[in-house]
mmCIF file of C-alpha atoms in Angstrom:
data_model
loop_
_atom_site.group_PDB
_atom_site.id
_atom_site.type_symbol
_atom_site.label_atom_id
_atom_site.label_comp_id
_atom_site.label_asym_id
_atom_site.label_seq_id
_atom_site.Cartn_x
_atom_site.Cartn_y
_atom_site.Cartn_z
ATOM 1 C CA MET A 1 -16.447 147.620 168.910
ATOM 2 C CA ASN A 2 -16.505 147.442 164.495
ATOM 3 C CA ASN A 3 -14.632 144.266 164.797
ATOM 4 C CA TYR A 4 -16.734 142.957 166.803
ATOM 5 C CA LEU A 5 -19.735 144.540 164.504
ATOM 6 C CA SER A 6 -18.380 142.815 161.503
ATOM 7 C CA TYR A 7 -16.987 139.653 163.339
ATOM 8 C CA SER A 8 -21.062 139.384 164.166
ATOM 9 C CA ASP A 9 -22.618 140.138 161.337
ATOM 10 C CA ASN A 10 -20.265 137.104 159.220
ATOM 11 C CA ASN A 11 -21.011 134.929 161.591
ATOM 12 C CA SER A 12 -24.562 135.993 161.193
ATOM 13 C CA ILE A 13 -24.306 135.143 157.210
ATOM 14 C CA LEU A 14 -22.652 131.790 157.803
ATOM 15 C CA ASN A 15 -25.450 130.243 159.492
ATOM 16 C CA VAL A 16 -28.197 131.839 157.098
ATOM 17 C CA LYS A 17 -25.601 129.495 154.639
ATOM 18 C CA PHE A 18 -25.633 126.791 156.619
ATOM 19 C CA SER A 19 -29.204 126.626 157.657
ATOM 20 C CA PHE A 20 -29.835 126.676 154.057
ATOM 21 C CA VAL A 21 -27.503 124.640 153.120
ATOM 22 C CA PHE A 22 -29.640 121.974 155.236
ATOM 23 C CA ALA A 23 -32.848 123.210 154.523
ATOM 24 C CA VAL A 24 -32.289 121.965 150.388
ATOM 25 C CA LEU A 25 -30.375 118.158 151.780
ATOM 26 C CA ILE A 26 -33.162 117.815 153.376
ATOM 27 C CA LEU A 27 -35.181 118.067 150.905
ATOM 28 C CA PHE A 28 -32.616 116.547 149.007
ATOM 29 C CA SER A 29 -33.101 113.396 151.247
ATOM 30 C CA MET A 30 -37.256 113.387 150.499
ATOM 31 C CA PHE A 31 -37.076 112.556 146.596
ATOM 32 C CA THR A 32 -33.096 110.793 146.557
ATOM 33 C CA PRO A 33 -31.794 109.890 149.705
ATOM 34 C CA PHE A 34 -28.999 107.974 149.512
ATOM 35 C CA LEU A 35 -27.609 110.361 146.434
ATOM 36 C CA SER A 36 -28.159 113.340 149.435
ATOM 37 C CA PHE A 37 -26.210 110.868 151.653
ATOM 38 C CA LEU A 38 -23.136 111.504 149.854
ATOM 39 C CA CYS A 39 -23.582 115.154 149.313
ATOM 40 C CA CYS A 40 -23.863 114.952 153.149
ATOM 41 C CA ALA A 41 -20.537 113.058 153.435
ATOM 42 C CA PHE A 42 -18.775 114.491 151.161
ATOM 43 C CA LEU A 43 -19.419 118.748 152.623
ATOM 44 C CA ILE A 44 -18.770 117.004 156.153
ATOM 45 C CA VAL A 45 -14.671 115.695 154.408
ATOM 46 C CA TYR A 46 -14.695 118.933 153.230
ATOM 47 C CA THR A 47 -15.720 121.432 155.100
ATOM 48 C CA HIS A 48 -15.521 119.394 158.404
ATOM 49 C CA ASN A 49 -18.646 121.751 160.450
ATOM 50 C CA TYR A 50 -19.911 119.659 162.799
ATOM 51 C CA LYS A 51 -23.700 122.076 162.167
ATOM 52 C CA LEU A 52 -24.129 119.146 159.005
ATOM 53 C CA VAL A 53 -23.249 116.448 160.773
ATOM 54 C CA LYS A 54 -27.634 115.432 161.854
ATOM 55 C CA LEU A 55 -28.075 115.435 158.470
ATOM 56 C CA LEU A 56 -26.155 112.336 157.983
ATOM 57 C CA PRO A 57 -28.725 109.854 159.960
ATOM 58 C CA ILE A 58 -31.851 111.985 158.323
ATOM 59 C CA SER A 59 -30.961 111.499 154.910
ATOM 60 C CA LEU A 60 -30.038 107.592 155.689
ATOM 61 C CA VAL A 61 -33.487 107.594 157.685
ATOM 62 C CA PHE A 62 -35.322 109.259 154.756
ATOM 63 C CA PHE A 63 -33.170 105.772 152.626
ATOM 64 C CA PHE A 64 -34.110 103.474 155.356
ATOM 65 C CA ILE A 65 -37.829 103.836 154.719
ATOM 66 C CA LEU A 66 -37.484 103.294 151.652
ATOM 67 C CA ILE A 67 -35.993 100.102 151.206
ATOM 68 C CA ASN A 68 -38.934 99.343 153.620
ATOM 69 C CA PHE A 69 -41.906 100.082 151.565
ATOM 70 C CA ASN A 70 -39.879 97.174 149.536
ATOM 71 C CA ARG A 71 -39.648 94.350 151.122
ATOM 72 C CA GLU A 72 -42.980 91.454 152.618
ATOM 73 C CA PHE A 73 -43.371 93.966 155.942
ATOM 74 C CA PHE A 74 -46.155 92.846 156.810
ATOM 75 C CA VAL A 75 -45.329 88.546 157.323
ATOM 76 C CA LYS A 76 -47.850 86.574 159.261
ATOM 77 C CA GLY A 77 -47.245 85.197 162.238
ATOM 78 C CA ASN A 78 -44.888 88.117 162.727
ATOM 79 C CA ASP A 79 -45.461 91.756 165.431
ATOM 80 C CA LEU A 80 -45.560 93.780 161.839
ATOM 81 C CA GLU A 81 -48.886 92.384 161.797
ATOM 82 C CA TRP A 82 -50.294 93.369 164.715
ATOM 83 C CA TYR A 83 -48.419 96.540 165.420
ATOM 84 C CA TYR A 84 -49.607 97.205 161.120
ATOM 85 C CA THR A 85 -53.641 96.136 162.416
ATOM 86 C CA TYR A 86 -54.114 98.417 165.760
ATOM 87 C CA PHE A 87 -52.209 101.424 163.895
ATOM 88 C CA THR A 88 -55.394 101.901 161.298
ATOM 89 C CA ASN A 89 -58.337 100.655 164.307
ATOM 90 C CA PHE A 90 -56.956 103.107 165.410
ATOM 91 C CA SER A 91 -57.939 105.658 162.965
ATOM 92 C CA ASP A 92 -61.642 105.177 163.434
ATOM 93 C CA TYR A 93 -61.732 104.278 167.282
ATOM 94 C CA GLU A 94 -64.343 106.202 168.346
ATOM 95 C CA LEU A 95 -64.584 105.511 172.469
ATOM 96 C CA GLY A 96 -61.125 107.013 173.089
ATOM 97 C CA PHE A 97 -57.939 105.686 174.100
ATOM 98 C CA PHE A 98 -58.401 104.551 177.464
ATOM 99 C CA ASN A 99 -61.485 102.011 176.142
ATOM 100 C CA ALA A 100 -58.962 100.636 173.728
ATOM 101 C CA PHE A 101 -57.244 98.747 175.969
ATOM 102 C CA GLU A 102 -60.553 97.679 177.513
ATOM 103 C CA ASP A 103 -61.328 96.046 173.448
ATOM 104 C CA ASP A 104 -59.327 94.081 170.826
ATOM 105 C CA LEU A 105 -58.292 96.328 168.552
ATOM 106 C CA ALA A 106 -56.037 93.164 167.015
ATOM 107 C CA SER A 107 -56.396 90.269 167.949
ATOM 108 C CA VAL A 108 -54.032 91.024 171.195
ATOM 109 C CA SER A 109 -54.047 93.148 173.844
ATOM 110 C CA LEU A 110 -52.812 97.194 174.643
ATOM 111 C CA LYS A 111 -50.603 96.706 177.630
ATOM 112 C CA ALA A 112 -52.117 99.136 180.341
ATOM 113 C CA SER A 113 -48.116 99.513 181.555
ATOM 114 C CA GLU A 114 -46.933 100.735 178.019
ATOM 115 C CA PRO A 115 -49.182 103.903 178.306
ATOM 116 C CA LEU A 116 -47.036 105.649 176.339
ATOM 117 C CA TYR A 117 -46.106 103.280 173.074
ATOM 118 C CA HIS A 118 -50.572 103.615 172.761
ATOM 119 C CA PHE A 119 -50.954 106.843 173.113
ATOM 120 C CA PHE A 120 -48.268 108.082 170.873
ATOM 121 C CA VAL A 121 -49.625 105.042 168.324
ATOM 122 C CA TYR A 122 -52.832 106.867 169.101
ATOM 123 C CA ALA A 123 -52.258 110.696 168.520
ATOM 124 C CA SER A 124 -50.717 109.186 165.223
ATOM 125 C CA SER A 125 -53.447 107.174 163.467
ATOM 126 C CA LYS A 126 -56.167 110.010 164.213
ATOM 127 C CA ALA A 127 -53.384 112.805 163.115
ATOM 128 C CA THR A 128 -53.089 111.073 159.771
ATOM 129 C CA ASN A 129 -56.553 109.252 159.438
ATOM 130 C CA GLY A 130 -54.364 105.994 159.677
ATOM 131 C CA TYR A 131 -51.558 106.867 157.530
ATOM 132 C CA TYR A 132 -49.267 103.771 157.920
ATOM 133 C CA PRO A 133 -46.347 105.627 156.187
ATOM 134 C CA ALA A 134 -47.234 108.177 158.696
ATOM 135 C CA TYR A 135 -46.381 105.552 161.462
ATOM 136 C CA ILE A 136 -43.481 103.634 159.963
ATOM 137 C CA LEU A 137 -41.772 107.121 159.749
ATOM 138 C CA TRP A 138 -42.280 108.412 162.992
ATOM 139 C CA VAL A 139 -41.065 105.272 164.895
ATOM 140 C CA HIS A 140 -37.765 105.368 161.902
ATOM 141 C CA CYS A 141 -36.822 109.039 163.352
ATOM 142 C CA VAL A 142 -37.457 107.695 166.937
ATOM 143 C CA ILE A 143 -35.116 104.943 166.601
ATOM 144 C CA TYR A 144 -32.442 106.379 164.830
ATOM 145 C CA LEU A 145 -32.741 109.444 165.168
ATOM 146 C CA ILE A 146 -32.141 110.078 168.962
ATOM 147 C CA PRO A 147 -29.810 107.512 169.542
ATOM 148 C CA THR A 148 -27.792 109.060 166.962
ATOM 149 C CA PHE A 149 -27.778 112.842 167.549
ATOM 150 C CA VAL A 150 -27.202 112.021 171.325
ATOM 151 C CA ILE A 151 -24.278 110.170 169.928
ATOM 152 C CA ILE A 152 -23.403 113.465 167.444
ATOM 153 C CA GLU A 153 -24.247 116.169 170.932
ATOM 154 C CA ILE A 154 -21.503 114.044 173.308
ATOM 155 C CA CYS A 155 -19.092 113.562 170.319
ATOM 156 C CA LYS A 156 -19.340 117.518 170.536
ATOM 157 C CA ARG A 157 -19.303 118.001 173.911
ATOM 158 C CA GLU A 158 -15.917 116.012 174.107
ATOM 159 C CA LYS A 159 -14.381 117.900 171.402
ATOM 160 C CA ILE A 160 -14.626 114.694 168.878
ATOM 161 C CA ASN A 161 -13.094 114.744 165.642
ATOM 162 C CA VAL A 162 -15.900 115.380 163.796
ATOM 163 C CA LEU A 163 -15.087 112.563 161.363
ATOM 164 C CA ILE A 164 -14.594 110.171 163.826
ATOM 165 C CA CYS A 165 -18.353 111.189 164.961
ATOM 166 C CA CYS A 166 -19.438 110.531 161.399
ATOM 167 C CA SER A 167 -17.666 107.197 162.134
ATOM 168 C CA LEU A 168 -19.932 106.667 165.011
ATOM 169 C CA VAL A 169 -23.402 108.080 163.776
ATOM 170 C CA LEU A 170 -22.637 104.869 160.446
ATOM 171 C CA PHE A 171 -21.529 102.179 162.622
ATOM 172 C CA GLN A 172 -24.639 102.712 164.567
ATOM 173 C CA MET A 173 -27.225 103.035 162.057
ATOM 174 C CA LEU A 174 -25.300 100.448 159.367
ATOM 175 C CA VAL A 175 -24.063 97.753 162.336
ATOM 176 C CA PHE A 176 -25.334 97.643 165.835
ATOM 177 C CA TYR A 177 -28.915 97.451 165.170
ATOM 178 C CA ASP A 178 -30.179 94.794 163.199
ATOM 179 C CA PHE A 179 -32.024 96.630 160.433
ATOM 180 C CA GLY A 180 -35.040 93.318 160.198
ATOM 181 C CA ASN A 181 -35.573 92.548 163.646
ATOM 182 C CA ALA A 182 -35.306 96.816 164.816
ATOM 183 C CA TYR A 183 -39.232 96.485 162.834
ATOM 184 C CA ASN A 184 -40.108 93.363 165.004
ATOM 185 C CA LEU A 185 -39.533 94.452 167.359
ATOM 186 C CA ILE A 186 -40.443 98.093 167.692
ATOM 187 C CA ARG A 187 -41.750 98.755 170.606
ATOM 188 C CA GLN A 188 -38.437 97.926 172.162
ATOM 189 C CA GLN A 189 -36.339 99.817 169.972
ATOM 190 C CA VAL A 190 -38.930 102.793 170.262
ATOM 191 C CA ALA A 191 -38.318 102.218 174.266
ATOM 192 C CA SER A 192 -34.311 101.926 173.852
ATOM 193 C CA SER A 193 -34.535 105.402 172.387
ATOM 194 C CA PHE A 194 -35.466 106.442 175.649
ATOM 195 C CA LEU A 195 -32.446 105.215 177.330
ATOM 196 C CA VAL A 196 -30.346 106.180 175.551
ATOM 197 C CA LEU A 197 -31.197 109.357 176.473
ATOM 198 C CA THR A 198 -32.232 108.413 179.762
ATOM 199 C CA PHE A 199 -27.941 107.545 179.602
ATOM 200 C CA TYR A 200 -27.411 110.831 177.449
ATOM 201 C CA PHE A 201 -28.531 113.618 180.505
ATOM 202 C CA MET A 202 -26.941 111.364 183.246
ATOM 203 C CA TYR A 203 -23.630 111.859 180.948
ATOM 204 C CA ILE A 204 -23.899 115.208 181.444
ATOM 205 C CA LYS A 205 -25.282 115.362 185.096
ATOM 206 C CA LYS A 206 -29.244 116.748 185.419
ATOM 207 C CA PRO A 207 -30.400 113.281 187.213
ATOM 208 C CA TRP A 208 -34.010 114.807 186.603
ATOM 209 C CA PHE A 209 -33.714 115.086 183.127
ATOM 210 C CA CYS A 210 -32.959 111.731 183.919
ATOM 211 C CA LEU A 211 -35.032 110.133 186.317
ATOM 212 C CA PHE A 212 -38.493 111.468 183.451
ATOM 213 C CA PHE A 213 -36.919 109.765 180.186
ATOM 214 C CA ALA A 214 -36.397 106.682 182.176
ATOM 215 C CA ILE A 215 -39.728 106.468 183.398
ATOM 216 C CA VAL A 216 -40.266 107.550 179.658
ATOM 217 C CA SER A 217 -38.954 104.752 178.720
ATOM 218 C CA VAL A 218 -40.599 102.590 180.866
ATOM 219 C CA LEU A 219 -44.018 103.259 180.066
ATOM 220 C CA THR A 220 -43.129 102.605 176.348
ATOM 221 C CA HIS A 221 -41.932 98.831 176.822
ATOM 222 C CA ASN A 222 -41.643 97.291 181.167
ATOM 223 C CA SER A 223 -38.451 95.110 180.014
ATOM 224 C CA THR A 224 -36.204 98.371 180.407
ATOM 225 C CA VAL A 225 -37.233 99.114 183.954
ATOM 226 C CA LEU A 226 -33.535 97.208 184.619
ATOM 227 C CA MET A 227 -30.947 99.433 181.964
ATOM 228 C CA ALA A 228 -33.556 102.767 183.688
ATOM 229 C CA ALA A 229 -33.042 101.431 187.148
ATOM 230 C CA LEU A 230 -28.936 101.084 186.737
ATOM 231 C CA ILE A 231 -28.778 104.413 184.910
ATOM 232 C CA LEU A 232 -29.606 106.114 187.135
ATOM 233 C CA LEU A 233 -27.933 103.917 189.647
ATOM 234 C CA PHE A 234 -24.556 105.027 187.511
ATOM 235 C CA CYS A 235 -26.473 109.238 187.597
ATOM 236 C CA LEU A 236 -26.587 108.685 191.014
ATOM 237 C CA TYR A 237 -21.786 108.034 191.516
ATOM 238 C CA ASN A 238 -21.625 110.312 188.577
ATOM 239 C CA ILE A 239 -22.713 112.563 190.636
ATOM 240 C CA ASN A 240 -21.143 110.879 193.948
ATOM 241 C CA TYR A 241 -23.368 109.470 195.796
ATOM 242 C CA ILE A 242 -23.048 106.617 195.997
ATOM 243 C CA SER A 243 -19.755 104.901 195.265
ATOM 244 C CA TYR A 244 -18.623 102.648 192.647
ATOM 245 C CA LYS A 245 -18.116 99.258 194.744
ATOM 246 C CA LEU A 246 -22.683 99.380 196.622
ATOM 247 C CA LEU A 247 -22.851 100.425 192.330
ATOM 248 C CA LEU A 248 -21.488 97.003 191.039
ATOM 249 C CA THR A 249 -23.471 95.262 194.430
ATOM 250 C CA ALA A 250 -27.090 96.877 193.374
ATOM 251 C CA THR A 251 -25.839 95.791 189.526
ATOM 252 C CA VAL A 252 -25.610 92.521 191.262
ATOM 253 C CA LEU A 253 -28.546 92.480 193.287
ATOM 254 C CA LEU A 254 -31.608 93.824 190.695
ATOM 255 C CA SER A 255 -30.287 91.167 187.683
ATOM 256 C CA ILE A 256 -31.174 88.792 189.452
ATOM 257 C CA PHE A 257 -33.850 90.347 191.504
ATOM 258 C CA TYR A 258 -35.269 91.063 187.461
ATOM 259 C CA VAL A 259 -34.597 87.381 186.619
ATOM 260 C CA ALA A 260 -36.394 86.151 189.805
ATOM 261 C CA VAL A 261 -39.122 88.069 188.507
ATOM 262 C CA TYR A 262 -39.529 87.008 185.467
ATOM 263 C CA PHE A 263 -38.535 83.805 186.086
ATOM 264 C CA ASN A 264 -41.876 83.309 188.271
ATOM 265 C CA LEU A 265 -43.878 85.612 185.752
ATOM 266 C CA SER A 266 -43.151 83.928 181.876
ATOM 267 C CA GLY A 267 -45.481 82.225 180.120
ATOM 268 C CA HIS A 268 -44.943 80.562 176.395
ATOM 269 C CA TYR A 269 -41.412 83.229 176.262
ATOM 270 C CA GLU A 270 -39.463 79.995 177.526
ATOM 271 C CA ASP A 271 -38.059 78.001 174.585
ATOM 272 C CA LEU A 272 -38.022 81.160 172.233
ATOM 273 C CA GLU A 273 -34.610 81.394 171.496
ATOM 274 C CA ASP A 274 -32.289 84.137 170.976
ATOM 275 C CA LYS A 275 -31.859 84.612 166.475
ATOM 276 C CA SER A 276 -30.708 87.531 165.683
ATOM 277 C CA ARG A 277 -27.299 86.853 166.043
ATOM 278 C CA GLY A 278 -24.246 83.910 166.270
ATOM 279 C CA LEU A 279 -21.633 83.033 168.087
ATOM 280 C CA VAL A 280 -19.045 84.500 166.202
ATOM 281 C CA VAL A 281 -21.419 88.138 165.671
ATOM 282 C CA LYS A 282 -21.377 88.019 169.997
ATOM 283 C CA LEU A 283 -17.631 86.796 170.051
ATOM 284 C CA ILE A 284 -16.947 89.772 168.722
ATOM 285 C CA ASP A 285 -18.483 91.875 170.723
ATOM 286 C CA PHE A 286 -16.640 90.286 173.589
ATOM 287 C CA SER A 287 -14.126 91.140 171.733
ATOM 288 C CA ILE A 288 -14.096 94.948 171.406
ATOM 289 C CA PHE A 289 -15.494 94.875 174.832
ATOM 290 C CA ILE A 290 -12.102 93.544 176.507
ATOM 291 C CA PHE A 291 -10.210 95.827 174.490
ATOM 292 C CA SER A 292 -11.532 99.157 174.603
ATOM 293 C CA GLY A 293 -11.473 97.328 178.715
ATOM 294 C CA VAL A 294 -7.755 97.439 178.023
ATOM 295 C CA ILE A 295 -7.264 100.831 175.917
ATOM 296 C CA VAL A 296 -8.452 102.573 179.546
ATOM 297 C CA PHE A 297 -7.146 100.829 181.863
ATOM 298 C CA PHE A 298 -3.545 100.528 180.865
ATOM 299 C CA TYR A 299 -3.407 102.891 178.344
ATOM 300 C CA ASP A 300 -6.291 106.529 178.536
ATOM 301 C CA SER A 301 -8.377 106.951 181.517
ATOM 302 C CA LYS A 302 -10.131 110.263 179.950
ATOM 303 C CA TYR A 303 -13.737 107.714 179.328
ATOM 304 C CA ARG A 304 -12.799 105.453 182.529
ATOM 305 C CA ASN A 305 -15.915 106.066 184.032
ATOM 306 C CA VAL A 306 -17.958 105.693 180.422
ATOM 307 C CA TYR A 307 -16.240 101.796 180.725
ATOM 308 C CA ARG A 308 -17.475 101.102 183.633
ATOM 309 C CA PHE A 309 -21.370 102.035 182.667
ATOM 310 C CA LEU A 310 -20.477 99.410 179.731
ATOM 311 C CA VAL A 311 -19.600 96.829 183.164
ATOM 312 C CA VAL A 312 -22.837 97.685 185.007
ATOM 313 C CA LEU A 313 -24.419 96.762 181.671
ATOM 314 C CA PHE A 314 -22.098 93.501 180.736
ATOM 315 C CA ILE A 315 -22.789 92.054 183.908
ATOM 316 C CA ALA A 316 -26.526 92.573 184.452
ATOM 317 C CA LEU A 317 -26.482 91.163 180.165
ATOM 318 C CA MET A 318 -24.367 88.716 181.859
ATOM 319 C CA PHE A 319 -27.103 87.782 184.259
ATOM 320 C CA CYS A 320 -29.955 87.288 181.680
ATOM 321 C CA HIS A 321 -28.249 84.920 179.544
ATOM 322 C CA ILE A 322 -29.650 82.265 182.885
ATOM 323 C CA SER A 323 -32.501 81.675 180.868
ATOM 324 C CA SER A 324 -32.734 81.624 176.070
ATOM 325 C CA PHE A 325 -35.150 84.864 175.629
ATOM 326 C CA LEU A 326 -34.565 87.329 178.088
ATOM 327 C CA PRO A 327 -30.646 87.779 176.033
ATOM 328 C CA LEU A 328 -33.195 88.522 172.811
ATOM 329 C CA ARG A 329 -33.929 91.294 174.778
ATOM 330 C CA PHE A 330 -31.553 92.266 176.693
ATOM 331 C CA LEU A 331 -28.918 92.444 173.556
ATOM 332 C CA THR A 332 -30.951 94.900 171.859
ATOM 333 C CA PHE A 333 -29.975 97.104 174.878
ATOM 334 C CA TYR A 334 -26.374 96.082 174.080
ATOM 335 C CA ASP A 335 -26.399 97.237 170.829
ATOM 336 C CA SER A 336 -28.290 101.180 171.741
ATOM 337 C CA PHE A 337 -24.987 101.294 173.490
ATOM 338 C CA LYS A 338 -22.756 99.090 171.545
ATOM 339 C CA TRP A 339 -21.223 102.134 169.695
ATOM 340 C CA LEU A 340 -19.607 103.775 173.519
ATOM 341 C CA ASN A 341 -17.099 100.689 172.809
ATOM 342 C CA TYR A 342 -16.560 101.823 169.495
ATOM 343 C CA PHE A 343 -16.360 105.712 170.618
ATOM 344 C CA ILE A 344 -12.944 104.898 172.749
ATOM 345 C CA ILE A 345 -11.601 102.961 170.410
ATOM 346 C CA PHE A 346 -12.204 105.023 167.827
ATOM 347 C CA ASN A 347 -11.077 108.231 169.571
ATOM 348 C CA TYR A 348 -7.631 106.806 171.104
ATOM 349 C CA PHE A 349 -6.511 105.528 167.487
ATOM 350 C CA SER A 350 -7.513 109.181 166.348
ATOM 351 C CA THR A 351 -5.078 110.815 168.733
ATOM 352 C CA LYS A 352 -2.053 108.393 168.351
ATOM 353 C CA LEU A 353 -2.473 108.548 164.690
ATOM 354 C CA SER A 354 -2.922 112.843 164.926
ATOM 355 C CA SER A 355 0.988 113.333 163.180
ATOM 356 C CA TYR A 356 -1.110 112.071 160.730
ATOM 357 C CA LYS A 357 -2.990 114.142 157.982
ATOM 358 C CA ASN A 358 -5.144 112.252 156.647
ATOM 359 C CA ALA A 359 -5.678 109.531 159.959
ATOM 360 C CA ASN A 360 -9.101 110.238 160.438
ATOM 361 C CA LEU A 361 -10.220 110.188 157.397
ATOM 362 C CA SER A 362 -8.651 106.703 156.836
ATOM 363 C CA ILE A 363 -10.694 105.740 159.377
ATOM 364 C CA PHE A 364 -14.158 107.528 158.588
ATOM 365 C CA ALA A 365 -13.772 106.097 155.199
ATOM 366 C CA SER A 366 -13.304 102.529 156.777
ATOM 367 C CA CYS A 367 -16.055 102.705 158.367
ATOM 368 C CA LEU A 368 -18.371 103.533 154.923
ATOM 369 C CA ILE A 369 -17.391 100.938 153.698
ATOM 370 C CA LEU A 370 -17.022 98.234 156.421
ATOM 371 C CA GLY A 371 -20.752 99.355 157.428
ATOM 372 C CA PHE A 372 -22.817 99.340 153.800
ATOM 373 C CA THR A 373 -20.988 95.878 153.288
ATOM 374 C CA TYR A 374 -22.134 94.892 156.274
ATOM 375 C CA PHE A 375 -25.623 96.237 156.318
ATOM 376 C CA ASN A 376 -26.124 93.894 152.411
ATOM 377 C CA LEU A 377 -25.558 91.202 154.865
ATOM 378 C CA LYS A 378 -27.898 91.888 156.741
ATOM 379 C CA LEU A 379 -30.104 92.330 153.372
ATOM 380 C CA THR A 380 -29.662 89.724 151.840
ATOM 381 C CA TYR A 381 -29.486 87.362 154.847
ATOM 382 C CA THR A 382 -32.226 88.391 156.825
ATOM 383 C CA ALA A 383 -35.523 86.635 158.016
ATOM 384 C CA TYR A 384 -37.116 89.455 155.620
ATOM 385 C CA ILE A 385 -38.119 89.081 151.871
ATOM 386 C CA TYR A 386 -36.008 92.393 150.550
ATOM 387 C CA ASN A 387 -36.377 93.165 146.759
ATOM 388 C CA GLY A 388 -32.576 93.249 146.505
ATOM 389 C CA SER A 389 -29.198 94.460 148.379
ATOM 390 C CA PHE A 390 -29.044 98.195 148.728
ATOM 391 C CA LEU A 391 -27.393 99.340 145.368
ATOM 392 C CA ASP A 392 -31.067 98.264 144.005
ATOM 393 C CA PHE A 393 -32.836 101.613 145.978
ATOM 394 C CA VAL A 394 -29.890 103.826 145.562
ATOM 395 C CA ILE A 395 -31.565 106.029 142.810
ATOM 396 C CA ASP A 396 -35.078 105.375 144.520
ATOM 397 C CA SER A 397 -36.923 107.471 145.898
ATOM 398 C CA PRO A 398 -39.814 108.654 149.096
ATOM 399 C CA ILE A 399 -42.121 110.488 146.397
ATOM 400 C CA TYR A 400 -43.303 107.311 144.743
ATOM 401 C CA TYR A 401 -44.920 105.916 147.738
ATOM 402 C CA LEU A 402 -46.597 109.253 148.883
ATOM 403 C CA GLY A 403 -50.701 108.191 149.130
ATOM 404 C CA ILE A 404 -49.701 104.337 148.819
ATOM 405 C CA ASP A 405 -52.053 102.221 150.794
ATOM 406 C CA LEU A 406 -50.576 99.806 152.211
#
């Protein structure tokens, strides 16, 4: 009994220490986010403790906010100008939320079929009196923290090495998302994060939560309807309600219907093309998709269901390529789930190289270097103007921008 009490006391002390470290590093992130990120990375490598992993994306979110304050954020012809205008207009709008759908708040009518996103904007504008940095903060958090926290939770459940988990988080934040364009497609990126939550509850076989977040994602941005339907179908497959053959058939039929409705309803979007990635990046994505499939079906069948979900997603993506505009929408969803390919690949190599002492550290270090190298290329070659590479912001502080009038 005394031994049990002693163990309990020691565990409580450790929890208090970790809570203190967590709080200090979050505070540190508000002042110098990149240095905080480096401290988090060092502590994780040193301790191999999962409790610290969520600090990585938090510190990077503050770093991304810092970089975005140093760009020409409101470009004419860019959706951001509309987002900015109607957020600030909501602050002194006195007719109530529902009347806003009938008024012209920013030269573009609000979509009644996407009320949740507009409500988030309305509530945050009213709560902060139209203080735009608050909007930028919650948008960054939803876009980046929800998916990365899901990655961390799944890695913990699957007992994935902590450094492999950190590698996936780095790739999700630095590589998979188009950093510049993510803030031009804000509504879709926010809805895509809710789709990742939908996937998570499908993964842990909680169908009612899966259904709830599927509805939330669709009411945030209507383009998620096909992805939400596919995840719900996969949820039924996961709990043995339908067969995989039926799932594939339903995927094809739903994809055809989705594309047909698009061609019937689309207006001025037909001439737009996806400029978010070139042919080389698409070929790399396709190669990784095939490579992870080879691993699953020939060498390691543990994550066969994960890959089957990717197959369903890939089928829908192929149908969407029939149009010139839908790939732009659907590749955003693919970016949100691209980490699943790397989840399969990294874990496979981690298992195979387990006899080597520093194998996982080498994978993590490689991802760190490759991630920031690619991220820097995005800042350099994006259509949006940033005032320097990420190295120019490593000792900058978000505190400097408090009270700024945008």
